[in-house]
Coordinates of C-alpha atoms and ligand atoms in Angstrom, one line a residue:
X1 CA 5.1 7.3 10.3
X2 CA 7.0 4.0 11.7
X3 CA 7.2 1.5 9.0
X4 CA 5.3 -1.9 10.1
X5 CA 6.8 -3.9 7.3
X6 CA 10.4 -4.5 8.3
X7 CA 9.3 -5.5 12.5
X8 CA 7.5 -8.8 10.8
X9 CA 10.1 -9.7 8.6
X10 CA 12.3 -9.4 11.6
X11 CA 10.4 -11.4 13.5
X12 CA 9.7 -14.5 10.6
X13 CA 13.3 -14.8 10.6
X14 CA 13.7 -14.3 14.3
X15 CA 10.7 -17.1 14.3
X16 CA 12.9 -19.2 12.1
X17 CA 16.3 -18.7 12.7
X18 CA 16.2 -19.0 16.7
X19 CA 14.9 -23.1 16.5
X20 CA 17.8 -23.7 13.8
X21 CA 20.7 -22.2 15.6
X22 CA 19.9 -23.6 19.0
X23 CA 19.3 -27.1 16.7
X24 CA 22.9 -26.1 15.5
X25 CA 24.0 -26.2 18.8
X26 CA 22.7 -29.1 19.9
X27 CA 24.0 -30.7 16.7
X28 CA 27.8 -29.6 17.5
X29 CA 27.7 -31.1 20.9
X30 CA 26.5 -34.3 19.8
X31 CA 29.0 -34.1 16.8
X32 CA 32.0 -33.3 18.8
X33 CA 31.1 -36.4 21.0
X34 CA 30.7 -39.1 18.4
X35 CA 34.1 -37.3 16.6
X36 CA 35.8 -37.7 20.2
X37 CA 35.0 -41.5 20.1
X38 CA 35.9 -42.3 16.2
X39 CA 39.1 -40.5 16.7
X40 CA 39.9 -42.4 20.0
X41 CA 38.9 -45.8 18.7
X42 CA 41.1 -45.1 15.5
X43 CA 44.2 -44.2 17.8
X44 CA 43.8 -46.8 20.8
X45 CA 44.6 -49.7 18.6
X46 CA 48.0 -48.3 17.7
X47 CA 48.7 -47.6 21.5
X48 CA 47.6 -51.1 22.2
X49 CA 50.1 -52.6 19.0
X50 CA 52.6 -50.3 20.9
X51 CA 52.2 -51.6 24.3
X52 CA 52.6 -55.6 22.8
X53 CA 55.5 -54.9 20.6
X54 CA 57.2 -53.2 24.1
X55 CA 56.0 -56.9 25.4
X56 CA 58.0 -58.7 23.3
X57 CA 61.3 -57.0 24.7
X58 CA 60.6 -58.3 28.1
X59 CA 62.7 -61.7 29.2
X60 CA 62.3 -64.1 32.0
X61 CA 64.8 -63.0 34.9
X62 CA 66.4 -64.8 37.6
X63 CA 64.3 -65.8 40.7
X64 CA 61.0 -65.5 38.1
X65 CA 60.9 -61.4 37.8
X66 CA 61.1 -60.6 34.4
X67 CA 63.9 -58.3 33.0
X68 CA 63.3 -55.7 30.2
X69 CA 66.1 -55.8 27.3
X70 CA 65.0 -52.6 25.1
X71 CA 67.6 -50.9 23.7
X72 CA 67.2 -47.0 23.3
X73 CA 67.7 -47.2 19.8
X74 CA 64.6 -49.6 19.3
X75 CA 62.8 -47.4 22.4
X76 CA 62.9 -44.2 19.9
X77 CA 61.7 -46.2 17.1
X78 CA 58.5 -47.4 19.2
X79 CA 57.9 -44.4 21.1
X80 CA 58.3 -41.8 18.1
X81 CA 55.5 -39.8 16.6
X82 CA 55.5 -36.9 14.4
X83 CA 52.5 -35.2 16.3
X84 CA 52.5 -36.5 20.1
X85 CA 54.9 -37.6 22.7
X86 CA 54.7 -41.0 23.3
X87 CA 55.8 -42.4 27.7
X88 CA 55.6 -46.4 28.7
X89 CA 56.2 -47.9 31.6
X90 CA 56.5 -51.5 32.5
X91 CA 55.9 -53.1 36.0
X92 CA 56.0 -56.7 37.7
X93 CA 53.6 -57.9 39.3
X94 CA 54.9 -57.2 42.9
X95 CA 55.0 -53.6 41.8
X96 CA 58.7 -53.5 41.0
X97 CA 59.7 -50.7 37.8
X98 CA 61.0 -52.6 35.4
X99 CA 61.4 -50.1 32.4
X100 CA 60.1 -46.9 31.1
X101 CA 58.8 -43.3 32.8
X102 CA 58.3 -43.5 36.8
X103 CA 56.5 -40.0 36.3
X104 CA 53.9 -42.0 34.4
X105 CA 50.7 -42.8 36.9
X106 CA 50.7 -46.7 37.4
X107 CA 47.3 -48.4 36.8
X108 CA 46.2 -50.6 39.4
X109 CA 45.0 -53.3 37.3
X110 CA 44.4 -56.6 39.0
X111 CA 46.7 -59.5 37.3
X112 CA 44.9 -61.9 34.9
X113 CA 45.5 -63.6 31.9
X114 CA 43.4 -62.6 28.7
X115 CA 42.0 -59.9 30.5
X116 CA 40.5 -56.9 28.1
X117 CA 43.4 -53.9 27.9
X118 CA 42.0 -50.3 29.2
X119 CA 42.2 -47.2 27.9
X120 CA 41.3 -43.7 30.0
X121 CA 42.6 -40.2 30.2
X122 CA 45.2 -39.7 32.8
X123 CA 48.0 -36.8 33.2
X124 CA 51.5 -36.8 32.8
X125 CA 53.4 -33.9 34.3
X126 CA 50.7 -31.8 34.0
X127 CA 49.7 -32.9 30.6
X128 CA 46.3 -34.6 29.2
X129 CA 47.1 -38.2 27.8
X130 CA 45.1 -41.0 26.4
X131 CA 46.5 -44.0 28.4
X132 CA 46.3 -48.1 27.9
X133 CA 46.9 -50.7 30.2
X134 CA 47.0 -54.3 30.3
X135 CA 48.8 -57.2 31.9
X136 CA 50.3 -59.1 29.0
X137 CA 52.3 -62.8 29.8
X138 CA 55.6 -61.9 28.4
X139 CA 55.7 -65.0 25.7
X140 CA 53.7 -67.7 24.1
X141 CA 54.7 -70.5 27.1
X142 CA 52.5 -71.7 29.4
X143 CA 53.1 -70.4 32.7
X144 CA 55.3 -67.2 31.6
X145 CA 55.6 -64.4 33.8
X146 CA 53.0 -61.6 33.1
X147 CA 54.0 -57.8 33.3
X148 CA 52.0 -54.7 33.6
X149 CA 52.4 -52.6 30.5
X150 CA 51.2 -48.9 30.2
X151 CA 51.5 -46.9 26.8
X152 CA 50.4 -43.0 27.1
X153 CA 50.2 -40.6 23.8
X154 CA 49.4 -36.6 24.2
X155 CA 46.0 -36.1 22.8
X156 CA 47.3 -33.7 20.0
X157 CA 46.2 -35.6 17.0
X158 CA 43.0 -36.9 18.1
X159 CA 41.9 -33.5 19.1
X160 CA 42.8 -32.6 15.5
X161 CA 41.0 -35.1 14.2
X162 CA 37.8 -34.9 16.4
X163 CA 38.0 -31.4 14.8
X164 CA 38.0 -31.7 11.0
X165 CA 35.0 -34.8 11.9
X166 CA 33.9 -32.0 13.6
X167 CA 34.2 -29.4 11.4
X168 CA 32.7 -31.6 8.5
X169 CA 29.7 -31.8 9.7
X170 CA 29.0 -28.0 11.2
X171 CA 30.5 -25.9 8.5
X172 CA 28.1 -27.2 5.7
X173 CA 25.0 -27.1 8.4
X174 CA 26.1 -23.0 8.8
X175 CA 26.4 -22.7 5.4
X176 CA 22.8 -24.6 5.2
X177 CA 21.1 -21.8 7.5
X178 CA 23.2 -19.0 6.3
X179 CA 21.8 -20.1 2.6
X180 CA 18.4 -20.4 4.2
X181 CA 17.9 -17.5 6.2
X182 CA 19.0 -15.5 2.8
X183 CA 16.1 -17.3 1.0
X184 CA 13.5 -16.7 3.7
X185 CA 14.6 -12.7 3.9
X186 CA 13.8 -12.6 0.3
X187 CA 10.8 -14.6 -0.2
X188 CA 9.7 -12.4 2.8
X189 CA 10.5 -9.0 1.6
X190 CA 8.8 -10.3 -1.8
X191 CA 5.7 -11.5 0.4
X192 CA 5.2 -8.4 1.9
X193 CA 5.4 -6.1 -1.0
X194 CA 2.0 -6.2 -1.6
X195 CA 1.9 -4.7 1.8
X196 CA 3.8 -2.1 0.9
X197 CA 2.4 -1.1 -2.5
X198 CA -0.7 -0.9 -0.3
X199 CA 0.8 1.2 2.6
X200 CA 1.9 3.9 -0.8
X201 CA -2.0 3.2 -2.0
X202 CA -3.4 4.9 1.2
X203 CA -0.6 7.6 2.1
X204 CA -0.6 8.5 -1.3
X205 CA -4.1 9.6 -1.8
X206 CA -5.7 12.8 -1.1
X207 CA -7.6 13.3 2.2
X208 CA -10.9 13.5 -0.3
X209 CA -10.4 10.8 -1.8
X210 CA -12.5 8.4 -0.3
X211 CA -12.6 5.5 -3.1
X212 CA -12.1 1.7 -2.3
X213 CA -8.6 0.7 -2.2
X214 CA -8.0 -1.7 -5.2
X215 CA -8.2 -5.4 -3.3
X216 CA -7.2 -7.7 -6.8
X217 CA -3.4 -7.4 -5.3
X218 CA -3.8 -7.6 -1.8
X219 CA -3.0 -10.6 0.1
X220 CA -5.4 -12.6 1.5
X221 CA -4.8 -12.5 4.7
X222 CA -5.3 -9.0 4.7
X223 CA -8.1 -8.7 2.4
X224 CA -11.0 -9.0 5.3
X225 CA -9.1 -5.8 6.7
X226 CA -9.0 -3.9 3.0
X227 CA -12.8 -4.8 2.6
X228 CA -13.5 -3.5 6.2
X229 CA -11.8 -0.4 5.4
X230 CA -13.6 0.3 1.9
X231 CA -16.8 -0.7 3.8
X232 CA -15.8 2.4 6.1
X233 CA -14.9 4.8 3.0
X234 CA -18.0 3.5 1.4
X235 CA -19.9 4.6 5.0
X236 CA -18.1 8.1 5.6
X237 CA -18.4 8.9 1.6
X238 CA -22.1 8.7 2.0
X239 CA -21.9 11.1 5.4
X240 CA -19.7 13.5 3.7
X241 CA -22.1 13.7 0.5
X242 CA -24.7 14.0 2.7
X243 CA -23.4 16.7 4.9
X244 CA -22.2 18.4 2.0
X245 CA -25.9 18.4 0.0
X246 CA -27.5 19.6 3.5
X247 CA -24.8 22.7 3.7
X248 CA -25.4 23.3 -0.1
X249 CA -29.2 22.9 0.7
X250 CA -29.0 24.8 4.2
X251 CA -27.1 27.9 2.6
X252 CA -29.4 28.2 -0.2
X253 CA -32.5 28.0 2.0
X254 CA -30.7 30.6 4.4
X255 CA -30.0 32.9 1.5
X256 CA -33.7 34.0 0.3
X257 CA -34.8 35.1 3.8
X258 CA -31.7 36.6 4.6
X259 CA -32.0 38.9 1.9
X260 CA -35.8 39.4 1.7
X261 CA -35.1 41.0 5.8
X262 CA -32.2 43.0 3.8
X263 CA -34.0 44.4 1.4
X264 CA -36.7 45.3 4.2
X265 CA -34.0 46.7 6.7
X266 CA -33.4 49.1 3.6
X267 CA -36.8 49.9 3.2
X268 CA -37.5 51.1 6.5
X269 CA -34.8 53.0 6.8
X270 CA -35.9 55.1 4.3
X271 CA -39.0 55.5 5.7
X272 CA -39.3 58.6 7.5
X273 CA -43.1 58.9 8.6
X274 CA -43.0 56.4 12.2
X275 CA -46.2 54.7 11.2
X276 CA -45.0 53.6 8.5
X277 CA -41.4 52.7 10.5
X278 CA -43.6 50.9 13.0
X279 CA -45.8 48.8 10.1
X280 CA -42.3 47.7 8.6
X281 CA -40.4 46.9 11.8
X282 CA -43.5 44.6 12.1
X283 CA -43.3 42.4 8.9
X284 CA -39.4 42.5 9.6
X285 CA -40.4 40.8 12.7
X286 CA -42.6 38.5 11.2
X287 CA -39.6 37.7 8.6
X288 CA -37.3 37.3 11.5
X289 CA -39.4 34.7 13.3
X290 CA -39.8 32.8 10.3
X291 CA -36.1 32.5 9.8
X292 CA -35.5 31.8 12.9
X293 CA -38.0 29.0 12.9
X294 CA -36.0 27.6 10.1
X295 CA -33.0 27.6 11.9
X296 CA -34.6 25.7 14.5
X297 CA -35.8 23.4 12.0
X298 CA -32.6 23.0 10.2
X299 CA -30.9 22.2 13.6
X300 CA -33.1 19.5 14.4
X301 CA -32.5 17.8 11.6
X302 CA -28.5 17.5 11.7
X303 CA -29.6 16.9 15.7
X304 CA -31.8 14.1 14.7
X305 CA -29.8 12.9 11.7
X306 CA -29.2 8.6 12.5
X307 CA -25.3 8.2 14.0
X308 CA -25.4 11.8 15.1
X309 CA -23.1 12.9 18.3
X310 CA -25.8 14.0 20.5
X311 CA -27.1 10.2 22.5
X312 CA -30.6 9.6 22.2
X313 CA -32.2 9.0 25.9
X314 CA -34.6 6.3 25.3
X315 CA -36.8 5.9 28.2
X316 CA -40.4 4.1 29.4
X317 CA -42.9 7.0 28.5
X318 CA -46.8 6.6 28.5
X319 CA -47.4 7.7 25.0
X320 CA -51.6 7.9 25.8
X321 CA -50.9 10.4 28.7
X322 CA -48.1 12.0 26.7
X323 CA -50.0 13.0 23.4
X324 CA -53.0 14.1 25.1
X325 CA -50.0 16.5 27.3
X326 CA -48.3 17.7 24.1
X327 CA -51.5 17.9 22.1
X328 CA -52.9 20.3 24.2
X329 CA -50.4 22.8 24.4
X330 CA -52.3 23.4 20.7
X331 CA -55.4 24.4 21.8
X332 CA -55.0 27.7 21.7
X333 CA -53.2 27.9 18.5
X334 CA -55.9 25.7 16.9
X335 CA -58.8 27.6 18.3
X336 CA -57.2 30.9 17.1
X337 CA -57.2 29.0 13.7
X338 CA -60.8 28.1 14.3
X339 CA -60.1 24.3 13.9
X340 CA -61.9 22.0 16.3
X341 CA -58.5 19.9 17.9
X342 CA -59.5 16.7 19.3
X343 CA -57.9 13.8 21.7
X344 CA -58.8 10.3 21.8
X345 CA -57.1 7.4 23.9
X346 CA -57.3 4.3 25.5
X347 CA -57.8 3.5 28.9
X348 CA -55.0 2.2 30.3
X349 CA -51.2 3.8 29.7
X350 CA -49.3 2.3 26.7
X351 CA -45.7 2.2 27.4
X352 CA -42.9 3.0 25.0
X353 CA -39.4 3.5 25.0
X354 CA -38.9 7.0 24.3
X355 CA -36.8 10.4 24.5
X356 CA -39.4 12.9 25.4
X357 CA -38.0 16.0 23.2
X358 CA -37.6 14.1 20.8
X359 CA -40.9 12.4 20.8
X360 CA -43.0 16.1 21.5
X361 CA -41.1 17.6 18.4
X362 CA -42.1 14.7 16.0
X363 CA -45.7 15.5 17.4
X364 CA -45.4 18.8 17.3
X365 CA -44.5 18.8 13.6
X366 CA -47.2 16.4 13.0
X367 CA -50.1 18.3 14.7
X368 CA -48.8 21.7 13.0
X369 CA -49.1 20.6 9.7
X370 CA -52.3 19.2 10.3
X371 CA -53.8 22.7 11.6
X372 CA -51.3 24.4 9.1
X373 CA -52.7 22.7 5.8
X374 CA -56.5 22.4 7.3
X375 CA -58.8 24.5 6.2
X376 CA -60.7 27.2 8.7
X377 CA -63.6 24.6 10.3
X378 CA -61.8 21.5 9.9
X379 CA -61.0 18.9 12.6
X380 CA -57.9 17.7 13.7
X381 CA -57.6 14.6 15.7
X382 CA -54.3 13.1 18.0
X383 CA -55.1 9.3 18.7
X384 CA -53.0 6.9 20.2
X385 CA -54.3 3.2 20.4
X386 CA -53.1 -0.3 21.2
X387 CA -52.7 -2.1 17.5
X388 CA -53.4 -5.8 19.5
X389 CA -50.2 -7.1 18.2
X390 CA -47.4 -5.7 20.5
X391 CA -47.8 -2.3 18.9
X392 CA -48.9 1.5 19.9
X393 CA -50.0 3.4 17.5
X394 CA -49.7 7.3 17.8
X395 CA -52.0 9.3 14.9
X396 CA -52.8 12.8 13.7
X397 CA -55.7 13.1 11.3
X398 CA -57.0 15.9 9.8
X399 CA -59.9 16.7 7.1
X400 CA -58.5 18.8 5.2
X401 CA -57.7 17.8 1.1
X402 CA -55.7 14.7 1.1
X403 CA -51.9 14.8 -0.3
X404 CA -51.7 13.8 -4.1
X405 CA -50.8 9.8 -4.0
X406 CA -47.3 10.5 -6.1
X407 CA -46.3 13.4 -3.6
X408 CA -46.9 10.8 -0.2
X409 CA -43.0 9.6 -0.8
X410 CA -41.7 12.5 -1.5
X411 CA -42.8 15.0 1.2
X412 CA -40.4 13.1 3.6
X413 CA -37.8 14.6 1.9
X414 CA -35.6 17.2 3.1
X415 CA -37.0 20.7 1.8
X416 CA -39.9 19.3 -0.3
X417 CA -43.1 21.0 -0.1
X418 CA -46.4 20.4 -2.4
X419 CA -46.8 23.3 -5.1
X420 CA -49.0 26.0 -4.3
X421 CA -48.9 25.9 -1.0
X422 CA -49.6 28.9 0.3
X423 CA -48.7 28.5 4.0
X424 CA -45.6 29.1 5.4
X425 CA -42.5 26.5 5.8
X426 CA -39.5 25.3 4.7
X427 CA -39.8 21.7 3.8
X428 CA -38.6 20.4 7.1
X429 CA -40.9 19.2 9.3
X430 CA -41.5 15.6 8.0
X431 CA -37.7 15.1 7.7
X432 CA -37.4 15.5 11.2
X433 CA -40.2 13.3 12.0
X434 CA -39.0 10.9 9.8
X435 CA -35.7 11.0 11.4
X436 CA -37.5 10.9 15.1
X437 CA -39.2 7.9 14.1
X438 CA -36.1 6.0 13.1
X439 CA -33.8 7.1 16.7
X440 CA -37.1 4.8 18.0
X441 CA -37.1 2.0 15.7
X442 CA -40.7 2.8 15.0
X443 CA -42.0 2.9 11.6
X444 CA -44.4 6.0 10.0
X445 CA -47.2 5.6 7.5
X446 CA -49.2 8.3 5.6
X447 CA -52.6 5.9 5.2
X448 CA -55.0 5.5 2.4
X449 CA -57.6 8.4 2.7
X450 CA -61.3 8.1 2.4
X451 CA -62.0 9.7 -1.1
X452 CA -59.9 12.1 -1.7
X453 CA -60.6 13.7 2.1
X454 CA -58.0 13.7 5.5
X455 CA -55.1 12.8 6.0
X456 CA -53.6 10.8 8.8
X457 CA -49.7 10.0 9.5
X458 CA -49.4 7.6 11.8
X459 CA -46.6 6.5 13.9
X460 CA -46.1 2.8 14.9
X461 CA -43.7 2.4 18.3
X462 CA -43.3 -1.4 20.0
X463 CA -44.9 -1.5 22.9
X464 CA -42.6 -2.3 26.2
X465 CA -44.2 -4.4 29.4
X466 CA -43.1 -3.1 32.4
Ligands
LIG1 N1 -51.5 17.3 7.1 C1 -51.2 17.8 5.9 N2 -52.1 18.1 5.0 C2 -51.8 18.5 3.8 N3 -50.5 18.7 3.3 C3 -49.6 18.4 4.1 C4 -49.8 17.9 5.5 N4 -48.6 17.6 6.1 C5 -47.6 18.0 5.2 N5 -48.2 18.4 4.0 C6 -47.4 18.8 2.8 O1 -46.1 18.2 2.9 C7 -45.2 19.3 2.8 C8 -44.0 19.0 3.7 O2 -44.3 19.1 5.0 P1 -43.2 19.4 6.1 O3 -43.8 19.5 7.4 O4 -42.1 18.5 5.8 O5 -42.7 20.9 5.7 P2 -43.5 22.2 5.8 O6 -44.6 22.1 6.7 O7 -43.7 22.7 4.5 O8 -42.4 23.1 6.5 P3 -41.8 23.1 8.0 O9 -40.4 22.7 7.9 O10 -42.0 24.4 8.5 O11 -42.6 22.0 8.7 C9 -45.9 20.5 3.2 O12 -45.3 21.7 2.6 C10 -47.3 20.3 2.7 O13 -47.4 20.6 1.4
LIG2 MG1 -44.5 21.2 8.6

C-alpha cells in the first residue's frame, strides 16, 4: 500500500515554500538595486572631490586657454586607489586636451557656470567605469576660464559593496525560510500523526473485526470520515451477524429432513417385498417435496432479504385484477381441502407499484396459510379495496381459530411457528411476506379478530394515479 501521509506534507511545504522563495527573489532584485544606488552615492562624492582638486591645478594661459600645471607626482597622489584605477581628463572649452587620458570618452556637456556635475557608466578600453563630469571655472575670479573636467573609477569597490549590502539583507532572509520550512516539516509530520496512528488502527486489525475505530484522537477534519466508516462497520456487522444466524438457522433446519430421508433411504433398502418398496419410495417422496419446498422458502428469503443483489422491478400492476388472478390458481387446492375460497373486489382497477413475483409469492404465502391453518368447512376470503385515503388494501381472511395475541409479533420471525401445530412448514412463510412488503414500502397488519375467531393479515400498498 502507497503511503498517503508524506504526498500532503510534500505538498504543505511545496504550498508554503514556493510563495517565500519567489518573494526571496523578488526581494534580492529590489535589494541589489537600492545597494547599487547607496554604494554609488557613497563613491560619486569622492570622484566629484577628485575632479575639483584636479581643478585647482589648472592656470589661465596665454590668448585665454587655460594650461594644466599637475605634476605626476601630485597626479599619482590624486588618481591612486588601493581597489580601482582611477583616468581624468581635462578639456577647454573649444575641445582642445588639455591634460589627462585621450582614451577616456569625452562628455559633451554644454558649458555653464554652476551647472549640476553628472555621473553615468561609460567604458574605458573595454572596461565598465562610473564616470563624472562637470565644467568647473578654473578659480574664484569673476570671469575665469571654465574647463571640462572628467574623473572615471573601475566599479570594483562599489560592486563589493553593493554586495555585502546585498548580502546583509538575503543571507538572514535564507536562513529565515530555511528555519521555517524546518518548523513547518515538523509541526506537519506531528500534525499528521494522528493520521498515521490511524492508518496502523485499520491495517492492523483482523478482517473480522468489525468494531468502530476509536475517534477521541482523530483529527477533526477527519472525524466526519472516521464516523462514516464506523457507521459502515456498524452497517456490514449487522449483515454479517445476520447472514451468519440465517446459515446457523438454515443448516440446522436442513439437517432434520436430511436425515429423517436418510434414515428412510435405509429403510427401504431393506425392504425386500416391492409393496412395501413402493409404500416407502412414496413417503420418501413426500419427504423430498417437503425439503424441497423449504429450500424454496429458504431462498426466497435471502432473495427477498432488504439491500439484496437481485433489483426489485417495481412496476404499475392492478392489484384488484391481480389477486383475483393469483387467488384463483387456489381453487383447486382449496376445494380439495374442502374450504369454500372466496374473491371480493372493487370495481374499478387499483394501481400499485409492484414486482409481480414478488407480489404473487407474498400472496401465495398468505392464502396457504390461511387454507393450511383452517379447519375442513371454513372460508377463506382474498379482498382488495380502496382505504379512501390514497391507500389499497390487499386481505386474506380466514375463520379458522385466531393466533394467540402474544404470538401476532412473533410469527414474522424467521422459523417461528405456533406450538402444536400440526401442519406442515418451516417457519418461513411470513418472513418472506414480511420481507415482500418492505421491497414495496407497504406496511402489513395482523388485525384484531372478532372473539377469538379469523384471522385476517392485511397488506397496505400506496396507491399510484396513472
Ligand atoms: N392464517 C393463519 N391461521 C392460523 N395460524 C397461522 C396463520 N398464518 C400463520 N399462522 C401461524 O404462524 C406460523 C408461521 O407462519 P409461516 O407462514 O411463517 O410459517 P409456516 O406456515 O409454519 O411455514 P412455511 O414456511 O411453510 O410457510 C404458522 O406456523 C402458524 O402457526
Ligand atoms: Mg406458511
Amino acid at each position: 500500500m502507497r503511503k498517503a501521509e508524506p504526498r500532503l506534507q510534500r505538498k504543505l511545504l511545496a504550498w508554503l515554500l514556493g510563495p517565500l522563495l519567489l518573494l526571496l527573489v523578488l526581494d534580492t532584485a529590489a535589494a541589489y538595486w537600492v545597494s547599487q544606488r547607496f554604494a554609488n552615492l557613497a563613491y560619486d562624492r569622492a570622484l566629484h572631490e577628485i575632479a575639483r582638486e584636479i581643478v585647482l591645478h589648472a592656470r589661465p594661459g596665454e590668448a585665454g586657454r587655460p594650461r594644466l600645471e599637475m605634476s605626476e607626482a601630485t597626479a599619482n597622489v590624486l588618481l591612486t586607489d588601493a581597489q580601482d584605477r582611477l583616468f581624468f581628463r581635462v578639456d577647454a572649452p573649444d575641445g582642445g586636451l588639455l591634460g589627462g587620458d585621450p582614451s577616456l570618452p569625452r562628455a559633451r556637456l554644454a558649458p555653464g557656470r554652476g551647472a549640476d556635475p553628472r555621473f553615468y557608466e561609460d567604458s574605458v578600453r573595454d572596461e565598465r567605469v562610473r564616470m563624472v563630469a562637470a565644467w568647473m571655472p578654473i578659480n574664484e575670479a569673476a570671469g575665469a576660464p571654465m574647463v571640462q573636467v572628467q574623473v572615471a573609477e573601475t566599479l570594483n569597490k562599489r560592486k563589493r559593496l553593493a554586495l555585502e549590502m546585498l548580502a546583509s539583507v538575503v543571507v538572514p532572509q535564507l536562513l529565515l525560510i530555511l528555519l521555517a520550512t524546518a518548523v513547518v516539516w515538523i509541526g506537519v509530520s506531528r500534525g499528521l500523526q494522528p493520521l498515521q496512528r490511524l492508518r496502523h488502527a485499520v491495517s492492523d486489525r483482523s478482517h473480522l473485526d468489525l468494531s468502530p475505530i476509536d475517534t477521541h484522537d482523530v483529527p477533526g477534519e477527519v472525524r466526519p470520515l472516521v464516523d462514516e466508516v464506523n457507521e459502515l462497520m456498524a452497517r456490514l456487522g449487522k449483515t454479517f451477524d445476520f447472514q451468519n444466524r440465517f446459515v446457523a438457522d438454515a443448516a440446522h433446519q436442513l439437517k432434520t429432513p436430511v436425515s429423517g430421508l436418510k434414515a428412510q433411504i435405509e429403510l427401504a433398502l431393506r425392504e425386500s417385498d416391492p409393496e412395501r418398496v413402493r409404500h416407502s419410495l412414496a413417503q420418501l417422496y413426500i419427504s423430498a417435496d417437503r425439503l424441497s419446498r423449504l429450500v424454496r422458502q429458504l431462498l426466497s428469503l435471502a432473495r427477498n432479504e432488504p439491500g439484496a443483489l437481485d433489483t426489485v422491478q417495481l412496476q404499475p400492476l392492478d392489484l384488484n385484477a391481480f389477486a383475483l388472478e393469483v387467488g384463483m390458481d387456489w381453487v383447486p387446492h382449496a376445494i380439495k381441502r374442502s374450504i369454500d375460497l372466496g374473491f371480493e373486489g372493487v370495481e374499478h382497477p387499483l394501481m400499485i407499484a409492484a414486482d409481480r413475483d414478488r407480489l404473487r409469492e407474498l400472496i401465495n404465502n398468505l392464502v396457504d396459510n390461511a387454507i393450511r391453518y383452517s379447519p375442513p368447512g371454513g372460508r377463506v376470503t382474498v379482498r382488495a379495496s380502496d382505504t379512501g385515503d390514497g391507500h389499497a388494501r390487499l386481505a386474506i381472511s380466514d375463520d379458522g381459530p385466531s393466533i394467540p395475541v402474544e404470538e401476532r409479533q412473533r410469527i414474522f420471525e424467521r422459523f417461528h411457528r405456533l406450538l402444536g401445530t400440526q401442519e406442515d412448514g418451516s417457519g418461513l412463510g411470513l418472513a418472506i411476506v414480511s420481507e415482500i412488503a418492505t421491497l414495496h414500502e407497504a406496511r402489513i397488519e395482523l388485525e384484531e379478530d372478532v372473539d377469538g375467531v379469523g384471522n385476517t393479515f392485511s397488506v397496505l400498498f400506496r396507491l399510484r394515479h396513472a
